[in-house]
Each structure stands twice: as C-alpha cells, then as structure tokens.
Coordinates of C-alpha atoms in Angstrom, one line a residue:
X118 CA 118.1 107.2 53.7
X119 CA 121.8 106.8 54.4
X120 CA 124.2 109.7 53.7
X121 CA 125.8 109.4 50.5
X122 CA 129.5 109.0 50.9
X123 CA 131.8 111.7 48.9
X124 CA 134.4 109.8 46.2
X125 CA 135.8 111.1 43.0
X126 CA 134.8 111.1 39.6
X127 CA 137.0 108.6 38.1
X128 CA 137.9 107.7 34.7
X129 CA 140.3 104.4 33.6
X130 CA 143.5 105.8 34.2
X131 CA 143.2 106.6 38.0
X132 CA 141.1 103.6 39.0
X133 CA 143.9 101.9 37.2
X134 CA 146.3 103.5 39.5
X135 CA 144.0 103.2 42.2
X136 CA 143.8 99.2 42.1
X137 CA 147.9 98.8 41.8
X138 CA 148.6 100.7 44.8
X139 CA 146.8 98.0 46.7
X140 CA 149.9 95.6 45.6
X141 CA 152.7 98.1 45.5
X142 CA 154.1 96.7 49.1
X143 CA 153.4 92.7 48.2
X144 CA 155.2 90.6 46.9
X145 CA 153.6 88.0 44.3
X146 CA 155.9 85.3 43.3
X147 CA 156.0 81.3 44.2
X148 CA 159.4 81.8 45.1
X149 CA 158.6 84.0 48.1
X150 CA 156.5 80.9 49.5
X151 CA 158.8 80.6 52.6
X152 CA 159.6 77.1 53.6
X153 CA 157.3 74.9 55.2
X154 CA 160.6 74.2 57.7
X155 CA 159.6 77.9 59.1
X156 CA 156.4 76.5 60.5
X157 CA 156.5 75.0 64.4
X158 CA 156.7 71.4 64.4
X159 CA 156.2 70.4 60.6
X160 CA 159.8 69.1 60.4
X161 CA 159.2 66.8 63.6
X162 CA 155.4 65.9 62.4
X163 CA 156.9 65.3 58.5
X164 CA 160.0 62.9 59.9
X165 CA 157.5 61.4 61.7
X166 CA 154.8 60.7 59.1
X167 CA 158.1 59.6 56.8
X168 CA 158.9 57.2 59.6
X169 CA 155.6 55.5 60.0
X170 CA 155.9 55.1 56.6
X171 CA 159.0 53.5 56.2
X172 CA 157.8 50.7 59.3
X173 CA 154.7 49.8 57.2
X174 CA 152.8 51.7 60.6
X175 CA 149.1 52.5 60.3
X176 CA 148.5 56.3 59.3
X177 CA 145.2 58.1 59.4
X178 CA 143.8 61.5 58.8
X179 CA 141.0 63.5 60.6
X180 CA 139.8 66.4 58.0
X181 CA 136.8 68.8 58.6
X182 CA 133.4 69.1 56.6
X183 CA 133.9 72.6 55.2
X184 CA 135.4 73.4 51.8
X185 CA 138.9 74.0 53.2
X186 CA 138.5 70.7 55.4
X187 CA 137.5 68.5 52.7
X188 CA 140.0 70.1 50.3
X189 CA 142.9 69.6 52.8
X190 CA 142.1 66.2 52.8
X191 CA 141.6 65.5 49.0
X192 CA 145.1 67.1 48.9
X193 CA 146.6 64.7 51.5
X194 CA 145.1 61.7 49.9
X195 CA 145.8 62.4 46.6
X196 CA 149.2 62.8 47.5
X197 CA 149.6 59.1 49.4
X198 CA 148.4 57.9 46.9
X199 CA 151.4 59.3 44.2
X200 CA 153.7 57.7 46.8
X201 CA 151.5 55.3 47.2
X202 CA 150.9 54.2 50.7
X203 CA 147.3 53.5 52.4
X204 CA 145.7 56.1 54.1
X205 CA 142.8 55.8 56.5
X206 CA 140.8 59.1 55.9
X207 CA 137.8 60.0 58.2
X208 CA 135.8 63.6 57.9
X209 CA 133.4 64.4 60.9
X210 CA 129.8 64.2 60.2
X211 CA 128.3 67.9 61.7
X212 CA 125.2 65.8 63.3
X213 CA 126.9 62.9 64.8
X214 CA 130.3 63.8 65.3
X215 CA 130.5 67.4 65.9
X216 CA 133.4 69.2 65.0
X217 CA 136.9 67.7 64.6
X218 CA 138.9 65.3 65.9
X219 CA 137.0 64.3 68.5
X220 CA 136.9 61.2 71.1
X221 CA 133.9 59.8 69.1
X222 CA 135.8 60.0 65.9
X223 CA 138.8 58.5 67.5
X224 CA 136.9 55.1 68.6
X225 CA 136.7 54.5 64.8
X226 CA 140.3 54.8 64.3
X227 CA 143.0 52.2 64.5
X228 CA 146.3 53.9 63.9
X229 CA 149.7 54.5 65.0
X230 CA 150.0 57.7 63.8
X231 CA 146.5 60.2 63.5
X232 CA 147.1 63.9 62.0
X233 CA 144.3 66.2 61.5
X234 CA 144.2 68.8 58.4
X235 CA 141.8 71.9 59.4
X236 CA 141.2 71.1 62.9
X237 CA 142.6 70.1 66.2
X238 CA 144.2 73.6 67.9
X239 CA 142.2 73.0 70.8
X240 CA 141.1 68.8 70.8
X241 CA 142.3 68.9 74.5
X242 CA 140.3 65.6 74.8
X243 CA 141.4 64.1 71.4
X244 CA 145.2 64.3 72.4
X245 CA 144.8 63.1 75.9
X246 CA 142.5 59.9 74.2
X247 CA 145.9 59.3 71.8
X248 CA 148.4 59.7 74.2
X249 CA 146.5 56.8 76.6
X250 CA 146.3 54.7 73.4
X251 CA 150.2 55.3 72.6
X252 CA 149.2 56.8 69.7
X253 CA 151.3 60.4 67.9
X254 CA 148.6 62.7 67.3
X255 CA 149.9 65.7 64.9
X256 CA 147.8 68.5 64.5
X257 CA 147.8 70.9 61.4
X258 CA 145.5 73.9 61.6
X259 CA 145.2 77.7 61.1
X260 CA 142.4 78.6 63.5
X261 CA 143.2 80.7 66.5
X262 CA 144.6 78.8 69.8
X263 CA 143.3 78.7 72.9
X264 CA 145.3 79.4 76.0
X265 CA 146.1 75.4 76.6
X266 CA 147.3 73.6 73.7
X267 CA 146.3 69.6 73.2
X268 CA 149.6 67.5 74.5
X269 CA 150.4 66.3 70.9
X270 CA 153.0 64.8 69.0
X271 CA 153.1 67.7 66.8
X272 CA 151.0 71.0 66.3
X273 CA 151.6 72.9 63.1
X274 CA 149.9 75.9 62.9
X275 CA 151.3 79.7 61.9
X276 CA 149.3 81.3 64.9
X277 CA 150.7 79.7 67.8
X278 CA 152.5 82.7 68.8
X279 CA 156.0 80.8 68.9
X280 CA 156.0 79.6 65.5
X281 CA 158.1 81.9 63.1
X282 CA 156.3 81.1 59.7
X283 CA 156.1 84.7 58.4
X284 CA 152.9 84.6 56.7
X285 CA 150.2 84.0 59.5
X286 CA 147.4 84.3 57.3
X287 CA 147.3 80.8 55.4
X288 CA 144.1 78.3 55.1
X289 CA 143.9 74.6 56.3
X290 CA 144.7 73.3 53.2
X291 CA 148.2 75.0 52.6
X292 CA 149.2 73.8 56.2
X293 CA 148.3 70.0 54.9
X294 CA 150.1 70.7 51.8
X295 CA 153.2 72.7 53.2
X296 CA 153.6 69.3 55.9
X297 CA 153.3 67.4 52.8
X298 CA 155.8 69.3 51.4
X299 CA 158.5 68.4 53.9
X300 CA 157.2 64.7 53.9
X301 CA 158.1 64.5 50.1
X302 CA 161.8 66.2 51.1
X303 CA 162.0 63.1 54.1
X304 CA 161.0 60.4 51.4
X305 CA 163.2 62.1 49.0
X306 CA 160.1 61.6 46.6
X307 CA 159.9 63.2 42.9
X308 CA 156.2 64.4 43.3
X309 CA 155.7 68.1 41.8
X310 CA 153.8 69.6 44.5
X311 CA 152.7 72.7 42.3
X312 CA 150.1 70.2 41.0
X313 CA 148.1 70.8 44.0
X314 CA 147.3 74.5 42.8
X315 CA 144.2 74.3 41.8
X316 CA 143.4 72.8 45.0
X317 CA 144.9 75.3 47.0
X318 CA 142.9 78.0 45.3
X319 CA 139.6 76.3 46.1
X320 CA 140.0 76.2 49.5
X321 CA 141.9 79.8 49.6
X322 CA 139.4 81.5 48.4
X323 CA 136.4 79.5 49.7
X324 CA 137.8 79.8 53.2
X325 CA 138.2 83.4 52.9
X326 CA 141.6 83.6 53.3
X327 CA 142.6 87.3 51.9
X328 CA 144.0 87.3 48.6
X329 CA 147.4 89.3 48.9
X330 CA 151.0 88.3 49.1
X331 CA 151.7 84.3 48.7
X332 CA 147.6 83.6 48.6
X333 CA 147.2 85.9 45.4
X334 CA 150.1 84.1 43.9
X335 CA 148.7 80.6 44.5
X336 CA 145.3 81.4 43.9
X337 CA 146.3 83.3 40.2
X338 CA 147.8 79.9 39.3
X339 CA 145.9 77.5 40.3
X340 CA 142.8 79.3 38.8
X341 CA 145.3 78.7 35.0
X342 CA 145.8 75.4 36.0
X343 CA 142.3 74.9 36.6
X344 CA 141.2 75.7 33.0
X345 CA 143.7 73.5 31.5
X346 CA 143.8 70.2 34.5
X347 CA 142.6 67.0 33.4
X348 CA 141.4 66.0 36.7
X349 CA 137.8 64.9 36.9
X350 CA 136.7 67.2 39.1
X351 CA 138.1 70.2 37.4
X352 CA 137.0 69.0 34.0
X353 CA 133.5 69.0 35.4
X354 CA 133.6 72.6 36.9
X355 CA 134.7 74.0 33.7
X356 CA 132.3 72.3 31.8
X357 CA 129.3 73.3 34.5
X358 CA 130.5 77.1 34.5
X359 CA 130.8 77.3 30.7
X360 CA 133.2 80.3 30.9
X361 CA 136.8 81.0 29.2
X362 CA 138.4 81.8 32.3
X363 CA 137.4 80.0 36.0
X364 CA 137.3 83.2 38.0
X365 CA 137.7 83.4 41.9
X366 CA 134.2 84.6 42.2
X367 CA 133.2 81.6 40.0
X368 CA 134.8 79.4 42.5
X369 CA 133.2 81.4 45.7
X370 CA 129.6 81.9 44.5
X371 CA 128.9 78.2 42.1
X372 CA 131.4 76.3 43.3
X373 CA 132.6 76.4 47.1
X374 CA 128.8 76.2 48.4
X375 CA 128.1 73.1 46.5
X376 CA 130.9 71.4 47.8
X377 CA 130.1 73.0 51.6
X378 CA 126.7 71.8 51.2
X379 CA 127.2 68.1 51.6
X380 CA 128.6 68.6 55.2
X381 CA 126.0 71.4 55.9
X382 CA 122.9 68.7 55.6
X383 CA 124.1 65.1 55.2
X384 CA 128.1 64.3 55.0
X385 CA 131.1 65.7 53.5
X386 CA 132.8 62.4 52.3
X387 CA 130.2 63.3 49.5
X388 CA 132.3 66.4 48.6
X389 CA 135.6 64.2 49.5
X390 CA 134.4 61.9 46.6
X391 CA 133.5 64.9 44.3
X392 CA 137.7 66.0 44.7
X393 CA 138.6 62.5 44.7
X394 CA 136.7 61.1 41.6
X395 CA 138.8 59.9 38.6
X396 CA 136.5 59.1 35.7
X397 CA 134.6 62.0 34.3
X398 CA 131.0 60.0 35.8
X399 CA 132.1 59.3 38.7
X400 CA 132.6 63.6 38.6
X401 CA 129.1 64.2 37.1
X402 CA 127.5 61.6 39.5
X403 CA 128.9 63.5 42.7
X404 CA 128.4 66.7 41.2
X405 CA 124.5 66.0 41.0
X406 CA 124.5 65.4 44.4
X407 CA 126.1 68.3 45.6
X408 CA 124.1 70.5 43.6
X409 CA 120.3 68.6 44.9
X410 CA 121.8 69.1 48.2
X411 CA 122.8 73.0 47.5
X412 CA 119.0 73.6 46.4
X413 CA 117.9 71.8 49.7
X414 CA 120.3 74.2 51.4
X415 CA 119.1 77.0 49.8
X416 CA 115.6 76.4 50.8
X417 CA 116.5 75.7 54.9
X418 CA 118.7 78.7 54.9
X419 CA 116.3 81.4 53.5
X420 CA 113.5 79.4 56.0
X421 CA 115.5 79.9 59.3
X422 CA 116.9 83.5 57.8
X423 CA 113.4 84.7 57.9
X424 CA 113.2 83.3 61.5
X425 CA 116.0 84.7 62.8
X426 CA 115.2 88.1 61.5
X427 CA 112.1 88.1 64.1
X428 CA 114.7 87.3 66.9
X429 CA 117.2 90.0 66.3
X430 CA 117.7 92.6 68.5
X431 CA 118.2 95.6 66.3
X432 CA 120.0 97.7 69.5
X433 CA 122.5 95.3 69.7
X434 CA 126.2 95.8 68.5
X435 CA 126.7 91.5 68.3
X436 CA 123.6 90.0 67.1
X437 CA 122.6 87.0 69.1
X438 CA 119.8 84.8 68.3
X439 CA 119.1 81.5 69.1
X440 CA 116.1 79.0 67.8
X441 CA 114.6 75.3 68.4
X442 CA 115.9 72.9 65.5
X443 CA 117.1 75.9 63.1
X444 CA 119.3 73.7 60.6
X445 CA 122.4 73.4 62.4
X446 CA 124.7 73.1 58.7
X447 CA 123.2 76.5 57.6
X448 CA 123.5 78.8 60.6
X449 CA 127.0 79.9 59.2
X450 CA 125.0 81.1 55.8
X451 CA 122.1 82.7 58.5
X452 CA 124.6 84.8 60.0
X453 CA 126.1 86.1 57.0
X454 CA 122.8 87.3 55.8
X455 CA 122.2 89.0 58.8
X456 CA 125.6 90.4 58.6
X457 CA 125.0 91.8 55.2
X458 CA 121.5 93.1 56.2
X459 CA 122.2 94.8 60.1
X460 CA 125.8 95.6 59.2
X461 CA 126.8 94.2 62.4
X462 CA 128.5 91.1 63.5
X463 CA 126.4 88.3 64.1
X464 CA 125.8 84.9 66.2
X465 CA 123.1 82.3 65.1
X466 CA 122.9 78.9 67.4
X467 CA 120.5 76.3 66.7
X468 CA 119.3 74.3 70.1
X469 CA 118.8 70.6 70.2
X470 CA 118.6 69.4 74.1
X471 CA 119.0 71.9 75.6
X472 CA 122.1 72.9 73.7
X473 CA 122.8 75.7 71.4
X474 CA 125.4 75.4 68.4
X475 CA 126.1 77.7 65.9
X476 CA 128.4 80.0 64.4
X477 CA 129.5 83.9 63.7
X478 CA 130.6 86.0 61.2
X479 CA 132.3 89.4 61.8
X480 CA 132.3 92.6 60.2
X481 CA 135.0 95.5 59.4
X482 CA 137.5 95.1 61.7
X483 CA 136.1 93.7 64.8
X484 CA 137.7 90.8 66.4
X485 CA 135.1 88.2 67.2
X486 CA 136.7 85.4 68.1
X487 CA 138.3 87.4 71.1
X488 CA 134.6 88.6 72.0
X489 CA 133.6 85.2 72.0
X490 CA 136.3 84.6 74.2
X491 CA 135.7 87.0 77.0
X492 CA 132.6 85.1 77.3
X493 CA 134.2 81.8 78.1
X494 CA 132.6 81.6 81.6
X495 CA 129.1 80.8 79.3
X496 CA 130.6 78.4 76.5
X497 CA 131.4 74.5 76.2
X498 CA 133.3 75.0 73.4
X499 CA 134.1 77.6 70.8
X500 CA 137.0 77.9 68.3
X501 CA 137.6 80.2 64.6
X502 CA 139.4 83.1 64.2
X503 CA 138.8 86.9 64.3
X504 CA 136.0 87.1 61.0
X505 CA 134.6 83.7 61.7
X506 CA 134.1 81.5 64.8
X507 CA 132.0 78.0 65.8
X508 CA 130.5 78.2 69.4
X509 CA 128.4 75.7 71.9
X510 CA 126.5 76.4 75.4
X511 CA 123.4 75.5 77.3
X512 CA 120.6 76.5 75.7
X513 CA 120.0 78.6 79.1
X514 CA 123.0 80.6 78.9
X515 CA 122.3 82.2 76.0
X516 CA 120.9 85.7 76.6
X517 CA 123.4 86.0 79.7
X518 CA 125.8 85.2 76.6
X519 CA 124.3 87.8 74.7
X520 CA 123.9 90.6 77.3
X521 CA 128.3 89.7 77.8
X522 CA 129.3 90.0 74.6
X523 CA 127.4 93.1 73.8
X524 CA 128.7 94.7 77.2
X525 CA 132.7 93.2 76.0
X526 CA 131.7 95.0 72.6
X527 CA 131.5 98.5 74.8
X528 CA 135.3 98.7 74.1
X529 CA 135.6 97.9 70.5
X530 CA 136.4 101.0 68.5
X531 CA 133.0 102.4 66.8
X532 CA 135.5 102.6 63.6
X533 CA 136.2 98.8 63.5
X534 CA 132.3 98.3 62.5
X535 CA 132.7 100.1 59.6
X536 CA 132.8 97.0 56.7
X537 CA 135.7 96.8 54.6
X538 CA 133.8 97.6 51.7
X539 CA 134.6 101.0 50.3
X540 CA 133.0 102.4 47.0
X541 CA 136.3 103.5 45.1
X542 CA 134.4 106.6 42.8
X543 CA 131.8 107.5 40.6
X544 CA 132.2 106.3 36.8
X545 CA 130.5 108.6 33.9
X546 CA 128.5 106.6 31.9
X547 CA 130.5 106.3 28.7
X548 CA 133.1 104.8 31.1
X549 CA 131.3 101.8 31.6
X550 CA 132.7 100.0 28.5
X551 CA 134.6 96.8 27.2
X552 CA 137.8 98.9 28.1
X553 CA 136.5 98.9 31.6
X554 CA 136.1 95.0 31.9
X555 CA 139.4 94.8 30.2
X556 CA 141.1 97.1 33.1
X557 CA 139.8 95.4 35.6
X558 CA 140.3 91.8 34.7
X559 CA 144.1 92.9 35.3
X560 CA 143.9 93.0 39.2
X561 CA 142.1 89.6 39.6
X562 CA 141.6 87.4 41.5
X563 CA 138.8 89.4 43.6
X564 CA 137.6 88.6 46.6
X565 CA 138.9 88.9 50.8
X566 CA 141.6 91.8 51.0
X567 CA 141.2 92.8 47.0
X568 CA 137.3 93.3 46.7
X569 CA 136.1 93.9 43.3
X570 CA 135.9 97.8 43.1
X571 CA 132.3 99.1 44.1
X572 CA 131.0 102.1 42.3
X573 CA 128.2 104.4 43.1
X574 CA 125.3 106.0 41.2
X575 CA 123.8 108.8 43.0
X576 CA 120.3 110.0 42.8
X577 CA 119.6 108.5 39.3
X578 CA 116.0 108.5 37.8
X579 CA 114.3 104.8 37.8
X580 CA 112.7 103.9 34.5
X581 CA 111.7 100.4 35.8
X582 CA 112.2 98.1 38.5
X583 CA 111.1 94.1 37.7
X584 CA 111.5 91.2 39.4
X585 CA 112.8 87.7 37.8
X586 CA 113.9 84.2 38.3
X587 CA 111.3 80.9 38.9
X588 CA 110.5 82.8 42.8
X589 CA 110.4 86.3 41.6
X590 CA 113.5 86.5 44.0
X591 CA 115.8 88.9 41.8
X592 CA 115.3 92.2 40.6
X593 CA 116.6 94.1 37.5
X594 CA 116.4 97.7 37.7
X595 CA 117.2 100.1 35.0
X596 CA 118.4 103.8 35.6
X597 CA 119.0 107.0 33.7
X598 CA 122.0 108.4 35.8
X599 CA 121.9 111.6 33.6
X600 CA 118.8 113.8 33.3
X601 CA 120.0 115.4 30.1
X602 CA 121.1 112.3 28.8
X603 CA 118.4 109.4 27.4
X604 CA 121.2 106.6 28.0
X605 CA 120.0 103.9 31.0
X606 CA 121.7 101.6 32.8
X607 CA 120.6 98.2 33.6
X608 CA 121.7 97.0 37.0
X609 CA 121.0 93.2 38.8
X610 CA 120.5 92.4 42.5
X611 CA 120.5 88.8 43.2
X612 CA 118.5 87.5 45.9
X613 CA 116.9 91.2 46.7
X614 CA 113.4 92.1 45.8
X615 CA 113.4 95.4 45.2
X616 CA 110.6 97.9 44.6
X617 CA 109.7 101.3 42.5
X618 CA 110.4 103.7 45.2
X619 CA 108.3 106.7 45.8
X620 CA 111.0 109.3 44.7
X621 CA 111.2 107.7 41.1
X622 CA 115.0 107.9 42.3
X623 CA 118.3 105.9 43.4
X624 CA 121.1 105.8 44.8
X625 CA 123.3 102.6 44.7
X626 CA 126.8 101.2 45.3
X627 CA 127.7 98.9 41.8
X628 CA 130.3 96.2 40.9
X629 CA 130.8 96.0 37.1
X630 CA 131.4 92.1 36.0
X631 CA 131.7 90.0 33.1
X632 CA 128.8 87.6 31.7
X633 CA 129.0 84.9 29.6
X634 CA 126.4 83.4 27.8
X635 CA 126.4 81.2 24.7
X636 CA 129.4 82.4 24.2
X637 CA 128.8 86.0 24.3
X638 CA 130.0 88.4 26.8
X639 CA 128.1 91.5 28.4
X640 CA 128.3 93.7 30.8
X641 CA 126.9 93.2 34.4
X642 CA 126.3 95.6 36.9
X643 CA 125.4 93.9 40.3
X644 CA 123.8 96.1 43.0
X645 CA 126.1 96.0 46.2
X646 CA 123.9 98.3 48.4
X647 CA 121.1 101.2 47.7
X648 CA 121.0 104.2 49.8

C-alpha cells in the first residue's frame, strides 16, 4: 500500500485561497494577447499569403489529423471563406500519408503558395520538394525544433529559439489564427477574429496546452461563446452534452476524442467536415460518424492496452514496448493508460514492415522529447514536445532504443517523476456541499496547469463496492469516512474495476464534480487514485 501523503484539513475558505494563489502572478485579459507581429516570420508569411491573394495565385493548406490539426484548419478555412477566396485544404491520412506535410502529400498539391497549420518544424524533405517546384512553403507550428530547420519561405513558430513572441506555450491552432490575424491587418479586412473562440478553446484544451495566462483567457470565452454560437457544430455539442454550461472537461473527455477519432482509424477530413458543417444535419450526420468510430476506438485501444501491459518492463524508468499491427491511431491513448497505471513515462510503437511508429506521453516534469532525442542515432524520424512526442525506427532497433533512453533517463532528477497531480487536503464531510460545487466552479476552466483540486479520504470503512455500465467496466463504491458518524459517501471510478478489499477499508485521492441529469444536478465524486 502506498504511504499516505500528509495535507491539511481544509474547509471553503482556505481551499478558496488555496486555488487564487495559483493566478495571483497571471494575467487573464484578451488585451494582454501580444501581437501576432511578435512571432518570427508571421509578418513575411501574412504579406505573403495577402499577396498571393491579391494575384489570384493558387493557396493551399497542409493541417494535421489530431484535434488541434483539424481545428487549425477549420479556423483557416472558415476564415477564407469570410474573405472569400478558394482554399485548397488537404489533412494527412495516419495510414497512407504519415504525419505532415510530407513529399507524398505534396504530389497532390498544385499551388503557388502551401502553408501548413500544426506541422512542418522539421519537413526537411517537404521544403526542399517546394523550393525545386518554385513553390513558398510557410510553416506554422508549436512543436519543438530540431537542430536544422526546413529552408522555407516562412516558419512561424514561438519555440524557435530566435523568435520573441513572449508566450511560448500556445497550440497549433492559435499560431493559424494569430497568422490569420495579421493576414486580415494586410487585406485591411473587417473580419472579427474573436469569433474564432470557441475554436481556439477546442483545440487548447484538447491539445493540452496549460490553461494559465492568455490560454485561460481564451479558453473562459470561448467556452461562453460556445453556449450561445449558432454554428452547426456547436449547436450539436450543446445539444449532445445536455448541460447549462460547456465545461473544459466536457470538451476534453466527450468531445476532443470523438473528433481525434476519425484520424486515429480512418481520416480526419471526417472531423474537418464535422467543424466545417453549416446545416444542423449535416452536424448530426458527421457527429454519428465520429461517435461509431469513437466506440471502434474504444474497443482497439483497451485490446492492445491489455497487450502492451504483458510487454512492459516494470524496472524501467521509460516504458518501451513495441507490438506487430497494434492500431497505429490509438497508441497515443495506449501510452497514456500506461502512464496513468506505471506512473512513468511511456513509449508504445506499433510495427508494420519492419517498422515501428508510435508515440509517448510524459509524466511530472520529465522532458521526453529531449530523451527521445539523445537517442537520435536509432530514429527515422521523431518530433512533439517535452509531455508528448511521435517517433519511427526499424523495427530492430527498438530494445537498443529502449536500453538508450532508459540509460539517458539515469540523469533525470528522481523529483521530475513525481506527476503533477497533488491532493490539495482532506475535506470533512459536511464540506462536501452545493457550496463546495459553487466555490469551485469559480476557478474554471480545469484541466493542464489548473487541475481540478484532488481530495483524499483516508482509511474509510467500505459499505459496498459494485460494478456498472453494459461491460461491468465501472465501479461505484460507497464509504463511511467517519466511524462515529452513519453518513457515507458515494464515490465513481470510470473505466476501473474495483473490488471489496480484504481490510473492509480505503484510502483514495477524489475530485468533487458536477452532474447533470434531466435537468437535475448532483454531486460526483470521481476516484483519482486509491492507496
């Protein structure tokens, strides 16, 4: 049993106190969104774009097939078409294409001007392809470069170390939308540009992008603008979550892995026509879709979690496992649940041919991208940033791959495994109230860089433990956290089976949410982690 950690009692007024020193140094407005001018290139890459529009020259976009990607580029069309002027859009297909802008994507383009959203930092290949073809390649993107940088027209991107946009930590979609931005100023257009919001907050939060500073700002409004926004698309996800308020963890846990689903297992121009649609069936028809194909997902994913479970070696620091035909658009989702589950930063490939593809996920504070990256020597390709990262190799590299990274690891500081997920206090029971929810619900949006507060219960008594849902995949436990007190709690834990353990007690971590139901709201406890 793990040692329970020591944290105060709290009561209302100092987890209230608590929460608002996480913002006391940040500021929140729209108005401190610095200019997209402050980013590297995006004036040259916006006169440009301005410029082939002016000449009646061909423009096309290269976009990516995750939620970020395939907002970025509902953003970007959406906005040509307020101007209007065509725009040749293309998203990668996972299977066929690989990941962006690639020399097989580039053979179906004919353009005079190509600029990627969400991809592109290190298409080497791609820009030497454009430049032979006399076309401007301009690349917007936020994932980490590499030491050589493609010979573009134009790379936007707040981590190249030379660009002086002050706020590093932004998604793909507000680098398309900031360059969109300065295109509207070069046009000298009348297009509100706040109209994107909730668009921006789809792919914030989706993409994990931590949810201080400028990010909270954009992501508060565009969740308001959500719940009033007559698009299709947004009239559908209201409607399907049935709440009074779109939340940020409604967006991350119903939302975000429908849409990512479509370019997981078949193609993301499904999702693309999802943010695109403009009549309410056009919505509902896409929407189906995304959600058969979510079910499919969720079926392959808990298939090959199971079988990368029996690969793991638990004396690792980086999990590495590789497997023959895992599903190469869910290995992502695999190493998150072996993240959650080891505590450790993980690496799933799939092989195909001799080749392994796949993708980690990080933990705490440990940079993996730059582990990845002392490994070069074993990699074809490999690009993300420090909590998330895509990688390739021969299939017979791996374990000298894994044996590497594990050795690199050596030097990481034991304290940056520790996850960023600290339990804030212990709450009496009478706490737990409508007040509570109330409190809370002023610090949101929740999610990367403000989690929602975790609680803990120690060593409760366990009246029942039972297990629910169609696969008897959930459990519902209910506690008495008092022995002289007949009160109980009822607690959820999604996707765990949990059993009656032989101690008849418990000790669990807690968030405390709202549930809404037919129009009536409850509390819900969700189990975070049992000790």
């Amino acid at each position: 049993m793990s040692t329970l950690p020591e944290v105060p009692l709290l009561d209302h007024t100092s987890l209230g106190s608590f929460l608002a020193r996480r913002f006391e140094a940040q500021s929140e407005k729209l108005s401190d969104i610095p200019h997209p001018n402050n980013l590297k290139d995006a004036q040259k890459g916006a006169e440009r774009i301005a410029r082939a529009i002016r000449n009646n020259e061909r423009i096309a976009l290269v976009g990516d097939y995750d939620v970020d990607g395939v907002t970025s580029t509902a953003i970007v069309k959406r906005f040509f078409d307020l101007i209007p002027y065509p725009l040749t859009t293309t998203i990668p297909n996972r299977f066929s294409d690989g990941y962006g802008v690639s020399k097989n994507v580039l053979e179906r383009l004919d353009a005079d001007v190509i600029f990627t959203v969400d991809n592109g930092i290190n298409a080497i290949e791609a820009a030497e392809v454009c430049r032979l073809r006399g076309i401007d390649l301009i690349i917007t993107d936020h994932h980490t470069p590499g030491d050589i940088l493609p010979d573009a027209y134009a790379i936007i991107n707040p981590k190249q170390h030379d660009c002086p946009y002050p706020f590093k930590e932004i998604c793909g979609a507000q680098v398309g939308w900031l360059l969109m931005g300065l295109v509207k100023q070069e046009l000298n257009l009348t297009i509100d540009m706040r109209q994107f919001f909730p668009f921006l907050a789809l792919a914030i939060i989706a993409d994990v992008m931590p949810l201080v500073g400028i990010n909270r700002a954009i992501v508060k409004t565009g969740l308001e603008m959500m719940q009033t926004s007559s698009l299709s698309p947004f009239l559908l996800i209201r409607d399907f979550l049935n709440r009074s308020n779109v939340s940020s963890e409604d967006i991350a846990f119903q939302i975000a892995p429908r849409i990512n689903s479509a370019g997981r297992l078949e193609d993301a121009s499904i999702a693309l026509d999802f943010l695109l649609a403009d009549t309410s069936e056009r919505a509902y028809h896409q929407f189906e879709l995304l959600s058969a194909l979510n079910t499919l997902r969720k079926e392959t994913e808990a298939q090959n979690t199971a079988e990368a479970m029996d690969h793991v070696n638990r004396d690792d620091s980086i999990i590495v496992v590789a497997g023959e035909h895992w599903n190469e658009g869910v290995v992502g989702i695999v190493a998150s649940r072996l993240v959650n589950h080891f505590q450790k930063p993980a690496i799933v490939l799939s092989i195909h041919n001799g080749i392994a593809k796949g993708s980690g996920r990080s933990i705490g504070n440990v940079d993996l991208y730059t582990l990845i990256k002392s490994q070069e020597k074993h990699l074809q390709k490999f690009g993300g940033h420090k909590m998330a990262a895509g990688l390739s190799m021969s299939s017979d590299t791996v374990t000298a791959f894994r044996l590497g990274i594990n050795e690199a690891a050596k030097s990481v500081n034991p304290s940056d495994f520790i996850p960023h997920n600290e339990i804030v206090g212990e709450l009496e029971h009478e706490m737990i109230n409508f007040q509570l929810l109330e409190l809370l619900e002023q610090f949101e949006p929740y999610g990367e860089g403000n989690p929602r507060p975790r609680f803990l219960i120690r060593e409760a008594d366990v009246v029942t433990v039972k297990l629910f849902g169609s696969d008897q995949s959930h459990s519902r436990i209910e506690l008495r956290p008092s022995a002289v007190s007949p009160k109980t709690l009822e607690l959820i834990a999604f996707r765990r089976t949990l059993e009656y353990p032989e101690t008849k007690k418990m000790s669990c971590s807690y968030t405390v949410n709202k549930n809404e139901w037919n129009g009536r709201v409850s509390l819900q406890l969700m189990v975070e982690r049992v000790f």
